[in-house]
One Martini backbone bead per residue (centre of mass of N, CA, C, O) as a GRO file, in nm:
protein
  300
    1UNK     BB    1   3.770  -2.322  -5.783
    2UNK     BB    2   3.636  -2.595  -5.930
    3UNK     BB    3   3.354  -2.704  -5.985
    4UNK     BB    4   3.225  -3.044  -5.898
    5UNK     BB    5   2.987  -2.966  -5.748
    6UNK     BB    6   2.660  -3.081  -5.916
    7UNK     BB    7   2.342  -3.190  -5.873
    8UNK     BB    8   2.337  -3.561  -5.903
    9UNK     BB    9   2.499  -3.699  -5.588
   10UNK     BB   10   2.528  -4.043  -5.554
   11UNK     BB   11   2.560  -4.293  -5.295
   12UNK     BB   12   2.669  -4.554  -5.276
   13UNK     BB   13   2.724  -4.848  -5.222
   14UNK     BB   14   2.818  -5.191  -5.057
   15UNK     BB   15   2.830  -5.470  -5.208
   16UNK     BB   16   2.728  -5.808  -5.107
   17UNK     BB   17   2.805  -6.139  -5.058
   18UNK     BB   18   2.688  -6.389  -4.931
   19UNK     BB   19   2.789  -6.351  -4.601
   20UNK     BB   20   2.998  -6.011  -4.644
   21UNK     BB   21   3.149  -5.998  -4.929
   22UNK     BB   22   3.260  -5.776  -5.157
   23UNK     BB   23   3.103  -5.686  -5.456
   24UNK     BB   24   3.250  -5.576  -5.726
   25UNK     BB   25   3.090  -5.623  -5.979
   26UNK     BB   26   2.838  -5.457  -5.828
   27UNK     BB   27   2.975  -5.227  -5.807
   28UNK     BB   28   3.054  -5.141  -6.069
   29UNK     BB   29   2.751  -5.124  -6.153
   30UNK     BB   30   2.639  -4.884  -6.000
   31UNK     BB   31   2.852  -4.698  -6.119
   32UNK     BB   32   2.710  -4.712  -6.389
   33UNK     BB   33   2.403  -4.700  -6.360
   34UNK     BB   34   2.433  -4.362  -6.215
   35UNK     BB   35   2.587  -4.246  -6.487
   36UNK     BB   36   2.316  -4.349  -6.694
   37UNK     BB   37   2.129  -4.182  -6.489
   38UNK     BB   38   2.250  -3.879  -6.469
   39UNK     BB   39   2.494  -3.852  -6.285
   40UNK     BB   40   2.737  -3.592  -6.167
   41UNK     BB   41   2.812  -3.801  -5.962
   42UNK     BB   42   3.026  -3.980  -5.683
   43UNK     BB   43   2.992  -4.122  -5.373
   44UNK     BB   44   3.218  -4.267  -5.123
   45UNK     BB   45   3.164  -4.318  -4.784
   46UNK     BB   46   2.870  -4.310  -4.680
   47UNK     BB   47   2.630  -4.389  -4.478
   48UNK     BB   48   2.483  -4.566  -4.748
   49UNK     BB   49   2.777  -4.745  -4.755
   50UNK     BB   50   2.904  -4.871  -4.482
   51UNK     BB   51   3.163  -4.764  -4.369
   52UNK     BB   52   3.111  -4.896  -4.055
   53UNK     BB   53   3.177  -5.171  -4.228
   54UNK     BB   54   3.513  -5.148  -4.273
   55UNK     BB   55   3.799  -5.180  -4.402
   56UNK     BB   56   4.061  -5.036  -4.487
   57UNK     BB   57   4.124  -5.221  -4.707
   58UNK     BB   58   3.828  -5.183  -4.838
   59UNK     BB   59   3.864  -4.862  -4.851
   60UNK     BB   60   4.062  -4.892  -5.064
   61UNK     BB   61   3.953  -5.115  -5.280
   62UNK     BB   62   3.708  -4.917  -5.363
   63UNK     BB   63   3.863  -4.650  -5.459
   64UNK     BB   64   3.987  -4.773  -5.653
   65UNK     BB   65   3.714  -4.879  -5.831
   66UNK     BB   66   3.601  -4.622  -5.852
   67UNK     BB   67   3.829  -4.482  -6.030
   68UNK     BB   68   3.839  -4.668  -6.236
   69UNK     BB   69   3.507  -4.702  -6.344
   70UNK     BB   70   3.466  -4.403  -6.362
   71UNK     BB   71   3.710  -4.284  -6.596
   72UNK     BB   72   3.625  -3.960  -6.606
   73UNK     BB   73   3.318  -3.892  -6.635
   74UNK     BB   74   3.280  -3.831  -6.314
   75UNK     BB   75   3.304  -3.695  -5.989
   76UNK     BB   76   3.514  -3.825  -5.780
   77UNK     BB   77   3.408  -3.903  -5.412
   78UNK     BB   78   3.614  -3.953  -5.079
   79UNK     BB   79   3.479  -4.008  -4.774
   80UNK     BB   80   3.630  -3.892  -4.491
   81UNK     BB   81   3.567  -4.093  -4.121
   82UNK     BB   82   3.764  -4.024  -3.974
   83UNK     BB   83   3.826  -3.962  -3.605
   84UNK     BB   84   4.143  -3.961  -3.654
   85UNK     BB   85   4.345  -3.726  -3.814
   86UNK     BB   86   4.603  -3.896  -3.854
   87UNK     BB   87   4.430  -4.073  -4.027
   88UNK     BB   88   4.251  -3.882  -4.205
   89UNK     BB   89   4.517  -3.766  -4.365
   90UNK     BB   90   4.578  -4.052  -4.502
   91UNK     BB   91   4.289  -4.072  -4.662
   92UNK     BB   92   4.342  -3.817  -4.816
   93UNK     BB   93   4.617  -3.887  -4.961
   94UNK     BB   94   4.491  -4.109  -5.104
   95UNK     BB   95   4.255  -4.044  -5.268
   96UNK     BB   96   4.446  -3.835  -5.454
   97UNK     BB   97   4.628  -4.040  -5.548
   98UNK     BB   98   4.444  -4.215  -5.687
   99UNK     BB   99   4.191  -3.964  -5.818
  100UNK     BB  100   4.040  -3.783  -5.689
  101UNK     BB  101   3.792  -3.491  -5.708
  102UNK     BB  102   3.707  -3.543  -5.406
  103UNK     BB  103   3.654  -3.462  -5.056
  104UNK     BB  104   3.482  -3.576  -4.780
  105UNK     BB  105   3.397  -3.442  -4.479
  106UNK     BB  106   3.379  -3.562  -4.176
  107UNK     BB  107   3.323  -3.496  -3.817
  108UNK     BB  108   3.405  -3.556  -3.578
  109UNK     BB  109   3.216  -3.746  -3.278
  110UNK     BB  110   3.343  -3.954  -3.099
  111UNK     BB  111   3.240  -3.882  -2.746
  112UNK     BB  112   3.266  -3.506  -2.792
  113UNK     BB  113   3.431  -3.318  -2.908
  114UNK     BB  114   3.563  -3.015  -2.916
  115UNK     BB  115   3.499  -2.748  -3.136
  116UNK     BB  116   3.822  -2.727  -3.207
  117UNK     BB  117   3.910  -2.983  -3.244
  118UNK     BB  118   3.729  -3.022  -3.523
  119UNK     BB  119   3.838  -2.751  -3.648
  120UNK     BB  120   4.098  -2.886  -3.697
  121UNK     BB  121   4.062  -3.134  -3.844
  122UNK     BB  122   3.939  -2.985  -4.102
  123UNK     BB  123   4.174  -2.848  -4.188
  124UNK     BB  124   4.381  -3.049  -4.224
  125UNK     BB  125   4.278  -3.257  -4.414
  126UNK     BB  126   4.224  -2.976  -4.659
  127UNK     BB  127   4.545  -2.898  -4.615
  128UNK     BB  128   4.681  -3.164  -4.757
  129UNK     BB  129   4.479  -3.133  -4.999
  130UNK     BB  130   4.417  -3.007  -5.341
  131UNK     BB  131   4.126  -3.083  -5.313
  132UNK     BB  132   3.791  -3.029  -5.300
  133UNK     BB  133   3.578  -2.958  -5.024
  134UNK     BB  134   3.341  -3.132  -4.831
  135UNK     BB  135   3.128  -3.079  -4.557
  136UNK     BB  136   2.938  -3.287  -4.319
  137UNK     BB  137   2.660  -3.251  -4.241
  138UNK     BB  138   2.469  -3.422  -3.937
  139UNK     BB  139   2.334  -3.360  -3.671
  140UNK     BB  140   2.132  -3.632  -3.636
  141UNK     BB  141   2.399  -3.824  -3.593
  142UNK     BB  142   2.674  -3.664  -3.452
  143UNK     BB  143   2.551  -3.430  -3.220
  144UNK     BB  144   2.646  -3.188  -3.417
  145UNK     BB  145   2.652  -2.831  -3.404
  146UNK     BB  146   2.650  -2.588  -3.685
  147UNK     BB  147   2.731  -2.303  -3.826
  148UNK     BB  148   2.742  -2.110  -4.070
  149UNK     BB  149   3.023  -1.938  -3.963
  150UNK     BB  150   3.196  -2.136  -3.928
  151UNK     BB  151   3.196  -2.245  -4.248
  152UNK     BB  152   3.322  -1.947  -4.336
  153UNK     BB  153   3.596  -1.993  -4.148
  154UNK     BB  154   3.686  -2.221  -4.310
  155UNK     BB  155   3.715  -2.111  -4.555
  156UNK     BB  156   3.918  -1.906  -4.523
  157UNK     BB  157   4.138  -2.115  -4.396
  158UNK     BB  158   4.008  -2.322  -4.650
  159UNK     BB  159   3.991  -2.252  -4.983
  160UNK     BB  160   3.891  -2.552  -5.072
  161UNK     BB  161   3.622  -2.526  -4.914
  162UNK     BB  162   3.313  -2.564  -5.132
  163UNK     BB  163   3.129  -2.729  -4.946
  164UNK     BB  164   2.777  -2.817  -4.785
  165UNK     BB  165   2.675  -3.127  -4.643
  166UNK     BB  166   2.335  -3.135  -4.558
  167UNK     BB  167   2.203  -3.301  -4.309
  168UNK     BB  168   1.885  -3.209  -4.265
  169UNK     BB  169   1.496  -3.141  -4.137
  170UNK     BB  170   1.538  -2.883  -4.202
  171UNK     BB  171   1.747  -2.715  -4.424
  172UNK     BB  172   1.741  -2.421  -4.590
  173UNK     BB  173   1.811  -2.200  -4.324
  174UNK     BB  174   2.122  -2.312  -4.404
  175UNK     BB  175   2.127  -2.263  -4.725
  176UNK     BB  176   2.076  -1.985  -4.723
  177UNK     BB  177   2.295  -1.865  -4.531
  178UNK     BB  178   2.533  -1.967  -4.694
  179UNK     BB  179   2.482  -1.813  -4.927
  180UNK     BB  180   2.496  -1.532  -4.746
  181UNK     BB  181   2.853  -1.617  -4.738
  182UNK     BB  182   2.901  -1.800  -5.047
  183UNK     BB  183   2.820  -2.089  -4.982
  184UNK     BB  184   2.823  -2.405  -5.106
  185UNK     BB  185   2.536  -2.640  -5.143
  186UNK     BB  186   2.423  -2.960  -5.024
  187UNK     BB  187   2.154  -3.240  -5.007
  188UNK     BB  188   2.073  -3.471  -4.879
  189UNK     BB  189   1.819  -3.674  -4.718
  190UNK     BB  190   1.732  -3.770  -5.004
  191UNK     BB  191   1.579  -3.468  -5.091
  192UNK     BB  192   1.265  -3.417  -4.914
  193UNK     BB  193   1.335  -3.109  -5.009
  194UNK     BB  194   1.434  -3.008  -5.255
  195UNK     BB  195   1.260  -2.753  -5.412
  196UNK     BB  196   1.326  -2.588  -5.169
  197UNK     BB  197   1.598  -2.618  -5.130
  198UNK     BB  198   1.661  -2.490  -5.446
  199UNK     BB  199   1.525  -2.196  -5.337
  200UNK     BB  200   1.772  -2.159  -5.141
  201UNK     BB  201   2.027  -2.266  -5.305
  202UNK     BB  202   2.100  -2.542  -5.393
  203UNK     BB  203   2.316  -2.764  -5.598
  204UNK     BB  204   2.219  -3.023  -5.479
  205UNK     BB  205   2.259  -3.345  -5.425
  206UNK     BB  206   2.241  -3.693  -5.215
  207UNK     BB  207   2.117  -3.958  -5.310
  208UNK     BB  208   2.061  -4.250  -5.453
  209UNK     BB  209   2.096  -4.479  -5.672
  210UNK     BB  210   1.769  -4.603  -5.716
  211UNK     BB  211   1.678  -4.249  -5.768
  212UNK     BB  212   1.845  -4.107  -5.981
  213UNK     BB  213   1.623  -4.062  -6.224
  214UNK     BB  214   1.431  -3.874  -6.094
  215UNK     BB  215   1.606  -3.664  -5.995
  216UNK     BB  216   1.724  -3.585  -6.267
  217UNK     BB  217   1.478  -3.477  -6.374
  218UNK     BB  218   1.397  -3.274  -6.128
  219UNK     BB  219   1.670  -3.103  -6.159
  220UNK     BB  220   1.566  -3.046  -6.506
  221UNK     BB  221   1.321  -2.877  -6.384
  222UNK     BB  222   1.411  -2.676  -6.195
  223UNK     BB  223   1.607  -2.537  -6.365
  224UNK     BB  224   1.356  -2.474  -6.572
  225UNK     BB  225   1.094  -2.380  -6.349
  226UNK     BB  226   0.911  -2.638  -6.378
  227UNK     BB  227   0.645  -2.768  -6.184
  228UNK     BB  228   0.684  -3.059  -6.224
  229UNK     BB  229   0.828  -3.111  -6.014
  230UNK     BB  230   0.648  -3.103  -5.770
  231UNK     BB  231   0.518  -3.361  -5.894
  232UNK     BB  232   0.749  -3.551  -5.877
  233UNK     BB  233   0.794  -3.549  -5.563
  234UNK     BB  234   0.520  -3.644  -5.496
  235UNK     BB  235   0.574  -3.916  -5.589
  236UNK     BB  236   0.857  -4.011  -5.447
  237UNK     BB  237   0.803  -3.940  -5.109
  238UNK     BB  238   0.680  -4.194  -4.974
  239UNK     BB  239   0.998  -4.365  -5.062
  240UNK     BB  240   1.107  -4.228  -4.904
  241UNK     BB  241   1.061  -4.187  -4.650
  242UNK     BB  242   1.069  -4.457  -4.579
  243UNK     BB  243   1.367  -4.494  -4.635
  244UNK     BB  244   1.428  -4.275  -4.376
  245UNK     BB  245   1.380  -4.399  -4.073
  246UNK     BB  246   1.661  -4.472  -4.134
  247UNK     BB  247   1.999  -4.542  -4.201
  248UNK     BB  248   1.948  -4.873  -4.221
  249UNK     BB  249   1.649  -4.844  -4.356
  250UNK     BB  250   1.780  -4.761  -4.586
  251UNK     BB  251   2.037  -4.960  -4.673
  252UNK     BB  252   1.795  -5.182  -4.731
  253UNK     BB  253   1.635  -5.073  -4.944
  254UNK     BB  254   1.810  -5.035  -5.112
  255UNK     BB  255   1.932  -5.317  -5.184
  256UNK     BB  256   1.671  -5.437  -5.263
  257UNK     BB  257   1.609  -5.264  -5.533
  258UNK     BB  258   1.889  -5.293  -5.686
  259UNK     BB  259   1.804  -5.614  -5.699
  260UNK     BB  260   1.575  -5.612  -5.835
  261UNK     BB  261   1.649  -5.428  -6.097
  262UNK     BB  262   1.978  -5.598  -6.131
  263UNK     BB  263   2.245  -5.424  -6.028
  264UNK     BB  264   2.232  -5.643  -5.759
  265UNK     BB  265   2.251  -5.970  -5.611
  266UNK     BB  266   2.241  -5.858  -5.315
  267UNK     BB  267   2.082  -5.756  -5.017
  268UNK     BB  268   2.336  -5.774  -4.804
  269UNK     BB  269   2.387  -5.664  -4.458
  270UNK     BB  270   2.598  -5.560  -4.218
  271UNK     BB  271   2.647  -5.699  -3.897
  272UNK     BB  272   2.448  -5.503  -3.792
  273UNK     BB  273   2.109  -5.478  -3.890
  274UNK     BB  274   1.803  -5.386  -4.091
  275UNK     BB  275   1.518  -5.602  -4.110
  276UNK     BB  276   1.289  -5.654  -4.307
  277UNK     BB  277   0.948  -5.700  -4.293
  278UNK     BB  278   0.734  -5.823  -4.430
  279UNK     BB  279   0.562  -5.544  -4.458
  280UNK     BB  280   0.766  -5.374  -4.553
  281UNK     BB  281   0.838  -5.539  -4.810
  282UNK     BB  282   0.519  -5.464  -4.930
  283UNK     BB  283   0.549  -5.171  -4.903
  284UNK     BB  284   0.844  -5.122  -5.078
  285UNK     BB  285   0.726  -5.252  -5.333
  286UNK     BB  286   0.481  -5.039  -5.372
  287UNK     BB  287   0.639  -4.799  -5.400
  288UNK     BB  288   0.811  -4.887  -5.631
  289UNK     BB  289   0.617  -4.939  -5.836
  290UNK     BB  290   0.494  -4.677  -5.910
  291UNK     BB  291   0.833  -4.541  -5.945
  292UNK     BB  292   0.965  -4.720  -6.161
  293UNK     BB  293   1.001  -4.478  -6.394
  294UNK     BB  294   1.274  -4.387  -6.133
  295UNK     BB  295   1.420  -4.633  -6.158
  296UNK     BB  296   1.673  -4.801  -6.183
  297UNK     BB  297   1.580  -5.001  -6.525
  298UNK     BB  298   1.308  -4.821  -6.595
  299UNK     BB  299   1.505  -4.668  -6.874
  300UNK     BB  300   1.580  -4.920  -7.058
   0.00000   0.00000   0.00000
């Protein structure tokens, strides 16, 4: 199956105008800014997105403007993130419907589910749709652990899952892994050691729209082997690191960052919420000014 999944493909927002309500024309400048700025592909409906604070019409909504939006510049990407398998099939169905380039597959994780459930979970998913498929690690988050071995059985029963996207801190050994079992993967977690990340061999990243710029820049260092990357990382990592205290307080940042360049109107995070406080947005405001030619608006 041809590869889809390369580079900088970073997570999209859902921006609100105050009050709660979806900003669409919002959505898709944010996409618009992403696919500008170098972005190889763009995902909705990551932890970053805020999908669990969304109704299912909302998540209808967003994938046609996403998919319309994009317009095949690059691979739209609809992350299926129901806990219910019955439903999960009916969101994948819908994905490809709409024209999606490829869905991203969480592993239901609410209650506990045990590993049989999981993985059955995951193939019907893959094989409901002939879309390449990715699944999402994040074992941090979901409080669920996969091997590499496992993931590599998934692949074997459903060969369209073509790669999987790492979110964990440190990534490498799981990368490496899966590397040598055949495995395409991409790195999560905004990217904090992606460096080391791309020399186990990670083909992609997945950090957000704000840092979009930095990012294809350090990818196309990377890719040419160029010392500077490292240099560029850790100019990045300051703002990253804050960034990443949590993942309300990634979404809370990115959104501050979007307005203030531009992107987007409002910083509105639907509640409950993380609510910078003064010290903070002081702080996010100092990382960002540092890094400002690496953020989206700022080689314009």
């Amino acid at each position: 199956m041809k590869r889809v999944i390369e580079g900088v493909i970073p997570i999209l927002p859902t921006p609100f105008v105050e009050g709660g309500e979806i900003d669409l024309p919002g959505f898709r400048h944010a996409i618009d800014a992403a696919i500008r700025h170098g972005a190889t592909g763009v995902v909705m409906f990551g932890m970053a997105s805020e999908y669990y604070k969304l109704s299912d019409a909302e998540r209808t909504l967003c994938t046609r403007a996403l998919i319309e939006q994009v317009a095949g510049r690059v691979p739209a990407i609809v992350s299926v993130v129901a806990h219910s398998t019955e439903v999960a099939l009916k969101d994948a169905k819908c994905a490809e419907q709409e024209g999606a380039d490829a869905i991203m597959v969480l592993p239901p994780f609410f209650l506990t589910p045990n590993a049989e459930s999981v993985r059955r979970h995951i193939l019907e998913v893959a094989s409901t749709v002939s879309l390449p498929v990715i699944i999402q690690y994040a074992p941090a988050q979901t409080g669920y652990p996969i091997a590499a071995e496992s993931f590599a059985q998934l692949q074997r029963d459903a060969p369209n899952i073509t790669c999987i996207k790492v979110d964990q801190v440190p990534a490498g050994a799981m990368i490496q892994a899966l590397r040598e079992l055949g495995m395409d993967s991409v790195v999560g977690y905004m990217g904090i050691n992606l460096p080391h990340d791309f020399e186990c061999g990670a083909i992609g990243v997945m950090p957000t729209v704000s840092i979009c710029p930095g990012f294809a820049e350090m990818w196309k260092l990377l890719v040419r082997k160029d010392h500077s990357a490292l240099t560029l990382h850790e100019t990045l990592l300051p703002l990253l690191n804050f960034m990443m205290r949590s993942i309300e307080c990634l979404i809370a940042s990115e959104k501050q960052i979007l307005k203030d360049r531009g992107v987007i109107g409002s910083k509105y995070c639907r509640r409950p919420s993380y609510n910078l406080d003064f010290a903070e947005q002081a702080e996010l405001a100092d990382y960002a000014s540092r890094v400002a030619p690496w953020l989206v608006g700022g080689n314009e």
